[in-house]
Amino acid sequence: MEMDSKQFREFGKAAIDILADYYDHIRDRNVLPSVEPGQLIRQMSEDAPEQPCDWQDVLKDFTEMILPGTTHWHHPQFHAYYPTGISYASIVGNLLSDGLGVVGFNWIASPACTELEVVTMNWLGKLLGLPEEFLNCSSGPGGGIIQGSASESTLVGLLAAKDKMIRRLIKENPDLDPDDIRNKLVAYTSDQCNSSVEKAGVLGSMKMRLLKSDAFGKLRGDTLKKAFEDDVADGLIPCYVVANLGTTGTCAFDPLYELGPICKENNVWLHVDAAYAGSAFICPEYRGFMKGVEYADSFDMNAHKWLLVNFDCSAMWVRDGYDLINAFDVQRIYLDDVKTSLKIPDYRHWQMPLGRRFRSLKLWSVMKTYGAEGLRRHIRNHISLAQHFAKLVKSDDRFVVEPEPTMGLVCYRLKDGDNLTKKLLENLTAKKKVFMVAASYRGRYIIRWVICSLFTTKEDVEFSWQNIKKEADIICISNKSVKSKISNIESIESVSIYEEKTK
Amino acid sequence: MEMDSKQFREFGKAAIDILADYYDHIRDRNVLPSVEPGQLIRQMSEDAPEQPCDWQDVLKDFTEMILPGTTHWHHPQFHAYYPTGISYASIVGNLLSDGLGVVGFNWIASPACTELEVVTMNWLGKLLGLPEEFLNCSSGPGGGIIQGSASESTLVGLLAAKDKMIRRLIKENPDLDPDDIRNKLVAYTSDQCNSSVEKAGVLGSMKMRLLKSDAFGKLRGDTLKKAFEDDVADGLIPCYVVANLGTTGTCAFDPLYELGPICKENNVWLHVDAAYAGSAFICPEYRGFMKGVEYADSFDMNAHKWLLVNFDCSAMWVRDGYDLINAFDVQRIYLDDVKTSLKIPDYRHWQMPLGRRFRSLKLWSVMKTYGAEGLRRHIRNHISLAQHFAKLVKSDDRFVVEPEPTMGLVCYRLKDGDNLTKKLLENLTAKKKVFMVAASYRGRYIIRWVICSLFTTKEDVEFSWQNIKKEADIICISNKSVKSKISNIESIESVSIYEEKTK
């Protein structure tokens, strides 16, 4: 190695200090950076350095060039998108993983990598209250695997569903043409789905219907049933349904207890995308939102969103591991393995890529360091902070909060119209103090405020609200003056018209 | 946070020391662990801990339970598969990335995340000597992106090729049915391809022909041309070719200068999979192996294999970024962005998942800390160690080295037959001192010895060889005695037969 272990100790520890300092003083920064597109590209040299440089230079450039160009996802006033996970425990857990640098595509490539994943996915599945048949520790063929993202899990589910449907239909009728079946397969989700669900249809070459959600943003059983019937009447074959537990726009929950039985009747694979809100199911009081989960064929939640684990750690469980193996197994002599059972899975057959990192280490480090108790406290704290924010917004009668928040997301708008709400968001973004993004609900433009950072306190929430209120004051005053000008103009015009008419 | 920044400083620094100690004393361990399948699962508790535990406990379990169950990928006697990247610089680079915990799906989500990726992919592309049109800093629509794995890049290329072909044919003839075109598309690669290439065909629903390679494991132009002609005659449409620069089995290089013109004539997308060997192109003396790369539409190499960067960092360049955007773009209001050009890409449209980590930080940290000079020295050192090993094997006339090694892979076998070679590998694996895997070449069972660890010295190579030689001594002696027994039996039998006949 160019750098020896002594220098590594210094470099690594200095980096730890930089990160600790960064979080100790994060409130000194704006959540959004003050940079123009292309700024860093122009700052950096055009070519890689020919000669090695000291690790001190790496940290210097990191502090002086990279940090100022970063959007601070864990800043207390970061309220955009949904949270991405971080915690000190997870950072160190992944440091250990990078330090080992193993690639665990099969058991022998690193036994601990496979087995700790089995262990932690059992731990997490139980904490979430998932049906036992999804767990590796049950007697059946179910089990959990860490995927890279909810996008990937949705696509994995789609490809497995496709493969299973083709196998089944060919078995029933060997004269059928697989290509012909493939063309007829249809996937369904709601018009509130994450972009990645729609993309799974594009990537997996399956028609993906974005069915109309109800007034609350939920995909209802009747709608799904009708869509199945229409497609079957047209000679198509319903194959895959993605139900959203916590949509990206407004955190709506599709009723699994309505969708599930319809999927079951039609032999359609039901995948549950609980990317964000799934973490809340570790608290028993929120499990009502997954009523009907026993109908699911696969279930995915991002421990890397709301459960303090660094990206990437998308936890996926399937009812039957053989469905994945049948779809994905490609053998090679150099991958010859000690024969293991489904209970110690060759995870490369459960995922799309061949390679895989030791991702369970960060999940394990978080679960040990927080304990189930600490994780539940984190979720409940976030939800209560969101409730506090919602109360503040509701107390101002210029604002509407809707839909009624249940998790860490609060959606709101100004009563005085979409343009004003849009203007409010634009002005706040331009000031870089509070970061939120937009969505739409019942045809109205709304602002999404999500509790994201694990550093956010009640005072931070109030700081956010004060900023929003102040900006609304400015906008509403200027709007009033515009309005009164308009009404003056209108009076003048009416007078003119009146005068003309009476002439 | 349950853990405060003071504890994080202690935890993080203790982890750094554990890793440094691990590498300082790595030769004290066997490369393969002494564990049975299921051992760790049985050792760990069945449920997640309810109460939090100290970070000291995490490190204790890591040291006492995880490490002993790990295959040591960076052990000097790890010679299996292909290398996976690691370096002290990369570990710390990724620590910084995990510490920031940003998700850079578009520019505003973290400007530095997007822009450092542009910068480092330009740096690396130039170092490799790629044609200028692949670089973001050229005047055209090309550019680089970090994907998760070569598997992913192969699939991304396939999906983009499919989309492009369908668009082109529909444009030429709007009456065509996209489903009908899709069913007719065919992909091609050699029978020496990595399993992930074959899997890309499965995942992307495209027929993937594994064409017969020549006696040296290369896919030749004539073979490809014939396959195109046969398929076209059958009404099919050649769409995608994956050329291998460094096959997984024996590190054979497909001649791009033969395959490229044929792809070009037929409007077929040429993807170059240089996952392992691509790193060597930073040394000008090895660029002859990519002669014809100017015909490629996409090029992928794993900086996380041989270039000291931790998994995952698969560097992919495309000739035209719009080909990816057309295939993958799915818009949403909450992803609304400051409008940026192709020069500051919205990388989410260049890849399959929505989320992405700040992976360029580790690549950047490695390139700065080693410099181009240090990286070239690393590659040349590995190749010269492989040459040294090959010389040692050749000096023993019981062994054959073939094919002739060019990179860090040396393939060899015992002259006395496949069973003996297989036995040799089994015995060595059972002793856990040296780890290698098998492949086949010209119908023979061979052992692959790859220089993987950046710690391996000339002495380590000699230690490997001594172990192999010693095991061969044991096997060959017992084989001789078996052989002489067999020939005795045969003599007795012939005598008996003779006797019978003469009776």
Coordinates of C-alpha atoms in Angstrom, one line a residue, chain A:
Chain A
M1 CA 0.0 0.0 0.0
E2 CA 1.2 3.5 -0.8
M3 CA -0.2 4.5 2.6
D4 CA 0.9 2.4 5.6
S5 CA -1.3 1.4 8.5
K6 CA 0.2 4.1 10.7
Q7 CA -0.9 6.8 8.2
F8 CA -4.3 5.1 7.9
R9 CA -4.8 5.4 11.7
E10 CA -4.1 9.1 11.5
F11 CA -6.1 9.7 8.3
G12 CA -9.1 7.7 9.6
K13 CA -9.2 9.3 13.0
A14 CA -8.8 12.8 11.5
A15 CA -11.8 11.9 9.2
I16 CA -13.8 10.8 12.2
D17 CA -13.1 14.1 13.9
I18 CA -14.1 16.1 10.9
L19 CA -17.4 14.3 10.8
A20 CA -18.0 14.7 14.5
D21 CA -17.2 18.4 14.2
Y22 CA -19.5 18.7 11.2
Y23 CA -22.4 17.4 13.2
D24 CA -21.5 19.4 16.3
H25 CA -21.7 22.6 14.3
I26 CA -24.3 21.7 11.7
R27 CA -26.6 24.5 12.7
D28 CA -23.9 27.1 11.7
R29 CA -24.6 26.1 8.0
N30 CA -27.5 26.7 5.7
V31 CA -29.2 23.5 4.8
L32 CA -28.8 24.3 1.1
P33 CA -25.4 25.2 -0.4
S34 CA -24.6 28.5 -2.1
V35 CA -23.2 27.2 -5.3
E36 CA -23.9 27.5 -9.0
P37 CA -24.1 24.5 -11.3
G38 CA -20.7 23.6 -12.5
Q39 CA -18.8 25.4 -9.7
L40 CA -17.0 22.4 -8.3
I41 CA -16.2 21.1 -11.8
R42 CA -14.5 24.4 -12.6
Q43 CA -12.7 24.4 -9.2
M44 CA -11.2 20.9 -9.6
S45 CA -8.2 20.2 -11.9
E46 CA -9.0 18.8 -15.3
D47 CA -6.7 15.8 -14.9
A48 CA -6.0 13.4 -12.2
P49 CA -2.9 14.3 -10.2
E50 CA 0.1 12.5 -11.5
Q51 CA 1.9 12.4 -8.2
P52 CA 0.4 11.2 -4.9
C53 CA -0.6 13.8 -2.4
D54 CA -0.8 13.7 1.4
W55 CA -4.0 12.5 3.2
Q56 CA -4.1 16.0 4.8
D57 CA -4.7 17.4 1.3
V58 CA -7.6 15.1 0.8
L59 CA -9.2 16.3 4.0
K60 CA -8.4 19.9 3.2
D61 CA -10.2 19.7 -0.2
F62 CA -13.0 17.8 1.4
T63 CA -13.6 20.6 4.0
E64 CA -13.0 23.5 1.7
M65 CA -14.5 22.3 -1.6
I66 CA -16.8 19.4 -1.1
L67 CA -18.6 20.3 2.1
P68 CA -19.6 23.8 0.9
G69 CA -21.1 22.2 -2.2
T70 CA -23.2 19.7 -0.3
T71 CA -26.9 19.7 0.5
H72 CA -26.9 18.8 4.2
W73 CA -29.3 15.9 4.4
H74 CA -29.0 15.6 8.2
H75 CA -29.3 19.3 8.9
P76 CA -32.1 19.9 11.4
Q77 CA -33.9 22.0 8.8
F78 CA -33.7 19.5 6.0
H79 CA -37.4 18.6 5.5
A80 CA -37.3 17.5 1.8
Y81 CA -38.1 14.2 0.1
Y82 CA -38.1 11.5 2.8
P83 CA -35.3 11.0 5.3
T84 CA -32.2 9.0 4.4
G85 CA -30.7 7.0 7.3
I86 CA -27.7 7.9 9.3
S87 CA -26.4 7.4 12.8
Y88 CA -23.0 7.2 14.4
A89 CA -23.6 3.5 14.9
S90 CA -24.3 3.0 11.2
I91 CA -21.3 5.0 10.0
V92 CA -19.0 2.9 12.1
G93 CA -20.8 -0.3 11.1
N94 CA -20.2 0.4 7.5
L95 CA -16.6 1.4 8.2
L96 CA -16.1 -2.1 9.5
S97 CA -17.7 -3.5 6.3
D98 CA -15.5 -1.4 4.1
G99 CA -12.5 -2.3 6.2
L100 CA -13.1 -6.0 5.6
G101 CA -13.9 -5.5 1.9
V102 CA -15.5 -8.8 1.3
V103 CA -17.8 -9.7 -1.6
G104 CA -20.4 -12.1 -0.3
F105 CA -22.0 -13.6 -3.4
N106 CA -22.1 -17.1 -2.0
W107 CA -21.5 -18.7 1.4
I108 CA -17.8 -19.6 1.0
A109 CA -17.0 -16.1 -0.3
S110 CA -17.7 -15.0 3.3
P111 CA -19.7 -17.1 5.6
A112 CA -20.3 -14.3 8.2
C113 CA -21.6 -11.9 5.4
T114 CA -24.3 -14.3 4.5
E115 CA -25.2 -15.4 8.0
L116 CA -25.3 -12.0 9.7
E117 CA -27.7 -11.0 6.9
V118 CA -30.0 -14.0 7.8
V119 CA -29.8 -13.1 11.5
T120 CA -30.5 -9.4 11.2
M121 CA -33.3 -9.9 8.6
N122 CA -34.9 -12.2 11.1
W123 CA -34.4 -9.7 13.9
L124 CA -35.9 -6.9 11.8
G125 CA -38.8 -8.9 10.4
K126 CA -39.8 -9.9 13.9
L127 CA -39.6 -6.3 15.1
L128 CA -41.8 -5.2 12.3
G129 CA -44.4 -7.8 13.1
L130 CA -44.2 -9.4 9.7
P131 CA -46.1 -12.7 9.2
E132 CA -43.8 -15.6 10.2
E133 CA -43.8 -17.2 6.8
F134 CA -41.6 -14.3 5.5
L135 CA -38.9 -15.1 7.9
N136 CA -35.9 -17.4 7.3
C137 CA -36.3 -18.8 10.8
S138 CA -39.8 -20.1 10.0
S139 CA -40.2 -23.7 8.7
G140 CA -41.1 -22.5 5.2
P141 CA -39.2 -21.3 2.1
G142 CA -39.5 -17.6 3.0
G143 CA -36.7 -15.2 3.9
G144 CA -35.2 -11.8 3.9
I145 CA -32.5 -10.1 1.9
I146 CA -30.9 -6.7 1.8
Q147 CA -31.2 -5.1 -1.6
G148 CA -29.7 -1.8 -2.7
S149 CA -32.9 0.2 -3.0
A150 CA -36.6 0.0 -3.0
S151 CA -36.4 0.6 -6.8
E152 CA -34.3 -2.6 -7.0
S153 CA -36.7 -4.6 -4.8
T154 CA -39.7 -3.5 -6.9
L155 CA -38.0 -4.6 -10.0
V156 CA -36.8 -7.9 -8.4
G157 CA -40.4 -8.6 -7.4
L158 CA -41.7 -7.8 -10.9
L159 CA -39.1 -10.1 -12.6
A160 CA -39.9 -12.9 -10.2
A161 CA -43.6 -12.4 -10.7
K162 CA -43.1 -12.5 -14.5
D163 CA -41.0 -15.7 -14.4
K164 CA -43.5 -17.4 -12.0
M165 CA -46.5 -16.5 -14.2
I166 CA -44.9 -17.7 -17.4
R167 CA -43.8 -21.0 -15.7
R168 CA -47.3 -21.6 -14.3
L169 CA -49.1 -20.9 -17.6
I170 CA -46.7 -23.0 -19.6
K171 CA -47.1 -25.8 -17.1
E172 CA -50.9 -25.6 -17.4
N173 CA -50.7 -25.4 -21.2
P174 CA -47.3 -26.4 -22.7
D175 CA -48.4 -25.2 -26.2
L176 CA -48.3 -21.6 -25.1
D177 CA -45.6 -19.3 -26.4
P178 CA -43.6 -17.6 -23.6
D179 CA -43.0 -14.5 -25.7
D180 CA -46.7 -14.3 -26.3
I181 CA -47.5 -14.6 -22.6
R182 CA -44.8 -12.0 -21.8
N183 CA -46.4 -9.4 -24.0
K184 CA -49.7 -9.8 -22.3
L185 CA -48.5 -9.4 -18.7
V186 CA -49.7 -6.3 -16.9
A187 CA -48.5 -4.7 -13.6
Y188 CA -50.6 -2.3 -11.5
T189 CA -50.0 0.4 -8.9
S190 CA -51.6 3.7 -8.0
D191 CA -51.1 7.0 -9.6
Q192 CA -49.4 8.0 -6.3
C193 CA -46.6 5.5 -6.7
N194 CA -42.9 6.5 -6.5
S195 CA -41.3 7.2 -9.8
S196 CA -39.2 4.0 -9.3
V197 CA -42.3 1.8 -9.5
E198 CA -43.2 3.2 -12.9
K199 CA -39.6 2.8 -13.9
A200 CA -39.7 -0.9 -12.8
G201 CA -42.3 -1.4 -15.5
V202 CA -40.1 0.3 -18.1
L203 CA -37.0 -1.6 -17.0
G204 CA -38.8 -4.9 -16.7
S205 CA -40.7 -4.5 -20.0
M206 CA -44.1 -4.9 -18.4
K207 CA -47.1 -2.6 -19.0
M208 CA -47.5 -0.7 -15.7
R209 CA -51.0 0.8 -15.1
L210 CA -51.0 3.8 -12.7
L211 CA -54.6 3.3 -11.4
K212 CA -56.6 6.3 -10.1
S213 CA -56.3 6.6 -6.4
D214 CA -59.3 7.7 -4.3
A215 CA -59.7 11.2 -2.7
F216 CA -57.3 10.2 0.0
G217 CA -54.6 9.0 -2.4
K218 CA -55.2 5.3 -1.8
L219 CA -55.6 2.6 -4.4
R220 CA -58.9 0.8 -3.6
G221 CA -59.9 -2.7 -4.2
D222 CA -62.8 -1.9 -6.5
T223 CA -60.5 0.0 -8.8
L224 CA -58.0 -2.8 -8.9
K225 CA -60.7 -5.4 -9.6
K226 CA -62.2 -3.3 -12.4
A227 CA -58.7 -2.9 -14.0
F228 CA -58.1 -6.7 -13.8
E229 CA -61.5 -7.4 -15.4
D230 CA -60.9 -4.9 -18.2
D231 CA -57.5 -6.3 -19.0
V232 CA -58.7 -9.9 -18.9
A233 CA -61.5 -8.9 -21.2
D234 CA -58.9 -7.5 -23.6
G235 CA -56.9 -10.8 -23.5
L236 CA -54.3 -9.5 -21.2
I237 CA -52.9 -11.2 -18.0
P238 CA -52.7 -9.4 -14.7
C239 CA -49.4 -10.4 -13.2
Y240 CA -48.0 -7.9 -10.6
V241 CA -49.4 -5.4 -8.1
V242 CA -47.3 -2.9 -6.2
A243 CA -49.2 -1.6 -3.1
N244 CA -47.8 1.5 -1.5
L245 CA -47.7 1.8 2.3
G246 CA -46.8 5.4 2.6
T247 CA -46.9 7.1 -0.9
T248 CA -44.1 9.5 -1.7
G249 CA -46.4 12.4 -2.3
T250 CA -48.6 12.4 0.8
C251 CA -47.8 9.2 2.7
A252 CA -51.1 7.5 1.9
F253 CA -51.6 3.8 2.7
D254 CA -53.2 1.5 0.2
P255 CA -55.6 -0.9 1.9
L256 CA -53.8 -4.3 1.6
Y257 CA -56.9 -6.0 3.1
E258 CA -58.8 -4.9 0.0
L259 CA -56.1 -5.4 -2.6
G260 CA -54.8 -8.7 -1.2
P261 CA -57.8 -11.0 -1.7
I262 CA -58.2 -9.7 -5.3
C263 CA -54.6 -10.5 -6.1
K264 CA -54.9 -13.9 -4.5
E265 CA -58.0 -14.8 -6.5
N266 CA -56.2 -13.9 -9.6
N267 CA -52.8 -15.5 -8.9
V268 CA -51.2 -12.1 -9.1
W269 CA -48.0 -11.3 -7.2
L270 CA -48.6 -8.6 -4.5
H271 CA -45.5 -6.6 -3.7
V272 CA -45.7 -4.1 -0.8
D273 CA -43.6 -1.0 -1.1
A274 CA -43.3 0.4 2.4
A275 CA -40.0 2.1 1.7
Y276 CA -40.4 5.0 4.1
A277 CA -43.4 4.2 6.4
G278 CA -42.4 0.6 6.9
S279 CA -40.0 1.6 9.7
A280 CA -43.0 2.7 11.8
F281 CA -44.3 -0.9 12.1
I282 CA -41.7 -1.6 14.7
C283 CA -44.1 0.3 16.9
P284 CA -47.2 -1.9 17.4
E285 CA -49.6 1.1 17.4
Y286 CA -48.9 1.6 13.7
R287 CA -49.3 -1.9 12.4
G288 CA -52.9 -1.3 11.6
F289 CA -51.6 0.4 8.4
M290 CA -50.4 -3.0 7.1
K291 CA -53.5 -4.9 7.8
G292 CA -53.7 -7.5 5.0
V293 CA -50.0 -8.0 4.7
E294 CA -50.5 -11.7 5.0
Y295 CA -51.6 -11.6 1.3
A296 CA -48.3 -10.2 0.2
D297 CA -45.7 -12.2 -1.8
S298 CA -43.0 -9.7 -1.1
F299 CA -42.5 -6.8 1.3
D300 CA -39.9 -4.1 1.2
M301 CA -38.9 -1.3 3.5
N302 CA -35.9 0.9 3.5
A303 CA -34.0 0.5 6.8
H304 CA -31.9 3.2 5.2
K305 CA -34.7 5.7 5.2
W306 CA -36.2 6.1 8.7
L307 CA -34.4 3.4 10.7
L308 CA -31.0 5.1 11.1
V309 CA -29.1 2.8 8.8
N310 CA -27.0 4.4 6.1
F311 CA -28.0 4.0 2.4
D312 CA -28.0 1.3 1.1
C313 CA -30.1 -1.1 3.1
S314 CA -33.4 -1.9 1.5
A315 CA -34.9 -4.8 3.5
M316 CA -36.9 -7.2 1.4
W317 CA -38.8 -10.3 2.4
V318 CA -40.4 -12.9 0.2
R319 CA -42.8 -15.6 0.9
D320 CA -40.9 -18.1 -1.2
G321 CA -37.2 -17.8 -1.9
Y322 CA -37.5 -20.3 -4.7
D323 CA -39.4 -17.7 -6.7
L324 CA -36.3 -15.6 -6.8
I325 CA -33.9 -18.5 -7.4
N326 CA -35.9 -19.7 -10.3
A327 CA -35.9 -16.3 -11.9
F328 CA -32.2 -15.4 -11.2
D329 CA -30.0 -18.5 -11.0
V330 CA -27.2 -18.7 -13.5
Q331 CA -24.5 -21.2 -12.6
R332 CA -20.8 -21.1 -13.3
I333 CA -17.9 -23.4 -12.4
Y334 CA -15.9 -20.6 -10.6
L335 CA -18.9 -20.0 -8.4
D336 CA -19.1 -23.7 -7.3
D337 CA -20.1 -23.7 -3.7
V338 CA -20.4 -25.8 -0.6
K339 CA -24.0 -26.9 -1.0
T340 CA -26.1 -24.9 1.3
S341 CA -29.9 -24.9 1.9
L342 CA -32.4 -22.2 1.4
K343 CA -31.8 -21.5 5.1
I344 CA -28.3 -20.3 4.4
P345 CA -29.0 -18.8 1.1
D346 CA -26.8 -18.2 -1.9
Y347 CA -27.9 -14.6 -1.9
R348 CA -26.6 -14.0 -5.4
H349 CA -29.7 -15.8 -6.7
W350 CA -31.9 -13.5 -4.7
Q351 CA -30.8 -10.3 -6.4
M352 CA -29.9 -8.9 -9.7
P353 CA -26.1 -8.2 -9.5
L354 CA -23.6 -10.9 -8.7
G355 CA -21.5 -8.9 -6.2
R356 CA -22.7 -7.9 -2.8
R357 CA -21.3 -5.9 0.2
F358 CA -21.4 -6.8 3.8
R359 CA -24.4 -4.5 4.4
S360 CA -25.8 -6.3 7.4
L361 CA -22.9 -5.0 9.5
K362 CA -24.4 -1.5 9.6
L363 CA -27.9 -2.8 10.3
W364 CA -26.5 -5.0 13.0
S365 CA -24.5 -2.1 14.5
V366 CA -27.6 0.1 14.6
M367 CA -29.8 -2.6 16.1
K368 CA -27.3 -3.4 18.8
T369 CA -26.5 0.2 19.7
Y370 CA -30.0 1.5 19.8
G371 CA -31.8 -1.7 20.9
A372 CA -35.4 -2.2 19.8
E373 CA -36.4 0.3 22.5
G374 CA -34.2 3.0 21.1
L375 CA -35.4 2.5 17.6
R376 CA -39.1 2.8 18.7
R377 CA -38.3 5.9 20.7
H378 CA -36.7 7.4 17.5
I379 CA -39.8 6.7 15.4
R380 CA -42.2 8.0 18.1
N381 CA -40.1 11.1 18.6
H382 CA -40.2 11.9 14.9
I383 CA -43.9 11.5 14.7
S384 CA -44.5 13.7 17.7
L385 CA -42.3 16.4 16.2
A386 CA -44.3 16.2 13.0
Q387 CA -47.5 16.5 15.0
H388 CA -46.1 19.6 16.7
F389 CA -45.3 21.2 13.4
A390 CA -48.8 20.4 12.1
K391 CA -50.3 22.1 15.1
L392 CA -48.2 25.2 14.5
V393 CA -49.4 25.4 10.9
K394 CA -53.0 24.8 11.8
S395 CA -52.9 27.6 14.3
D396 CA -52.4 30.0 11.4
D397 CA -55.6 30.4 9.5
R398 CA -53.9 31.4 6.2
F399 CA -52.8 27.7 6.0
V400 CA -54.4 24.4 5.4
V401 CA -52.8 21.1 6.5
E402 CA -54.0 18.2 4.4
P403 CA -54.2 15.3 4.3
E404 CA -54.1 14.7 8.1
P405 CA -50.6 13.6 8.9
T406 CA -50.0 10.2 10.4
M407 CA -46.2 9.7 10.1
G408 CA -43.4 12.2 9.8
L409 CA -44.7 14.0 6.8
V410 CA -46.9 17.1 7.0
C411 CA -48.4 18.5 3.8
Y412 CA -49.7 22.0 3.8
R413 CA -50.6 24.9 1.5
L414 CA -51.8 28.5 1.7
K415 CA -55.5 28.9 1.3
D416 CA -55.0 31.7 -1.2
G417 CA -54.1 29.6 -4.1
D418 CA -51.4 27.4 -5.7
N419 CA -49.4 30.3 -7.1
L420 CA -49.0 31.7 -3.7
T421 CA -48.0 28.4 -2.2
K422 CA -45.5 27.9 -5.0
K423 CA -44.1 31.3 -4.4
L424 CA -43.7 30.6 -0.7
L425 CA -41.7 27.4 -1.5
E426 CA -39.5 29.2 -4.0
N427 CA -38.7 32.1 -1.6
L428 CA -37.9 29.7 1.2
T429 CA -35.7 27.6 -1.0
A430 CA -33.9 30.7 -2.2
K431 CA -33.1 31.7 1.4
K432 CA -31.5 28.2 1.9
K433 CA -32.5 28.0 5.6
V434 CA -35.3 25.4 5.3
F435 CA -35.4 22.8 2.6
M436 CA -38.8 21.3 1.5
V437 CA -40.2 20.0 -1.8
A438 CA -43.6 20.1 -3.5
A439 CA -46.3 17.6 -4.3
S440 CA -49.9 17.7 -5.3
Y441 CA -53.0 16.6 -3.5
R442 CA -56.5 16.7 -4.9
G443 CA -55.3 18.8 -7.7
R444 CA -53.7 21.4 -5.4
Y445 CA -50.0 22.3 -5.1
I446 CA -48.8 21.5 -1.6
I447 CA -45.6 21.7 0.3
R448 CA -44.2 18.6 1.9
W449 CA -42.5 19.1 5.3
V450 CA -40.9 15.9 6.5
I451 CA -39.1 15.4 9.7
C452 CA -35.8 13.9 8.5
S453 CA -32.8 14.7 10.6
L454 CA -32.2 12.8 13.8
F455 CA -30.8 16.0 15.2
T456 CA -34.0 18.0 14.8
T457 CA -35.5 19.2 18.1
K458 CA -38.7 20.9 19.0
E459 CA -36.9 24.2 18.9
D460 CA -35.7 23.4 15.4
V461 CA -39.3 22.7 14.3
E462 CA -40.3 26.0 15.7
F463 CA -37.4 27.7 13.9
S464 CA -38.6 26.1 10.6
W465 CA -42.2 27.3 11.3
Q466 CA -41.0 30.9 12.1
N467 CA -39.2 31.0 8.8
I468 CA -42.2 29.7 6.9
K469 CA -44.5 32.2 8.7
K470 CA -42.3 35.1 8.1
E471 CA -42.1 34.3 4.4
A472 CA -45.8 33.9 4.2
D473 CA -46.3 37.3 5.9
I474 CA -44.2 38.9 3.1
I475 CA -46.0 37.1 0.3
C476 CA -49.5 37.6 1.7
I477 CA -48.9 41.3 2.2
S478 CA -47.7 41.8 -1.3
N479 CA -50.5 39.6 -2.5
K480 CA -53.0 41.8 -0.7
S481 CA -51.6 44.9 -2.2
V482 CA -51.7 43.3 -5.7
K483 CA -55.3 42.2 -5.0
S484 CA -56.4 45.6 -3.9
K485 CA -54.7 47.1 -7.0
I486 CA -56.5 44.6 -9.1
S487 CA -59.8 45.4 -7.4
N488 CA -59.1 49.1 -8.0
I489 CA -58.4 48.4 -11.6
E490 CA -61.5 46.3 -11.8
S491 CA -63.6 49.1 -10.2
I492 CA -62.1 51.6 -12.7
E493 CA -62.8 49.2 -15.5
S494 CA -66.3 48.5 -14.4
V495 CA -66.8 52.2 -14.2
S496 CA -65.5 52.6 -17.7
I497 CA -67.6 49.8 -19.0
Y498 CA -70.5 51.2 -17.1
E499 CA -69.8 54.6 -18.5
E500 CA -69.4 53.2 -22.0
K501 CA -72.6 51.2 -21.7
T502 CA -74.5 54.2 -20.4
K503 CA -73.2 56.4 -23.2

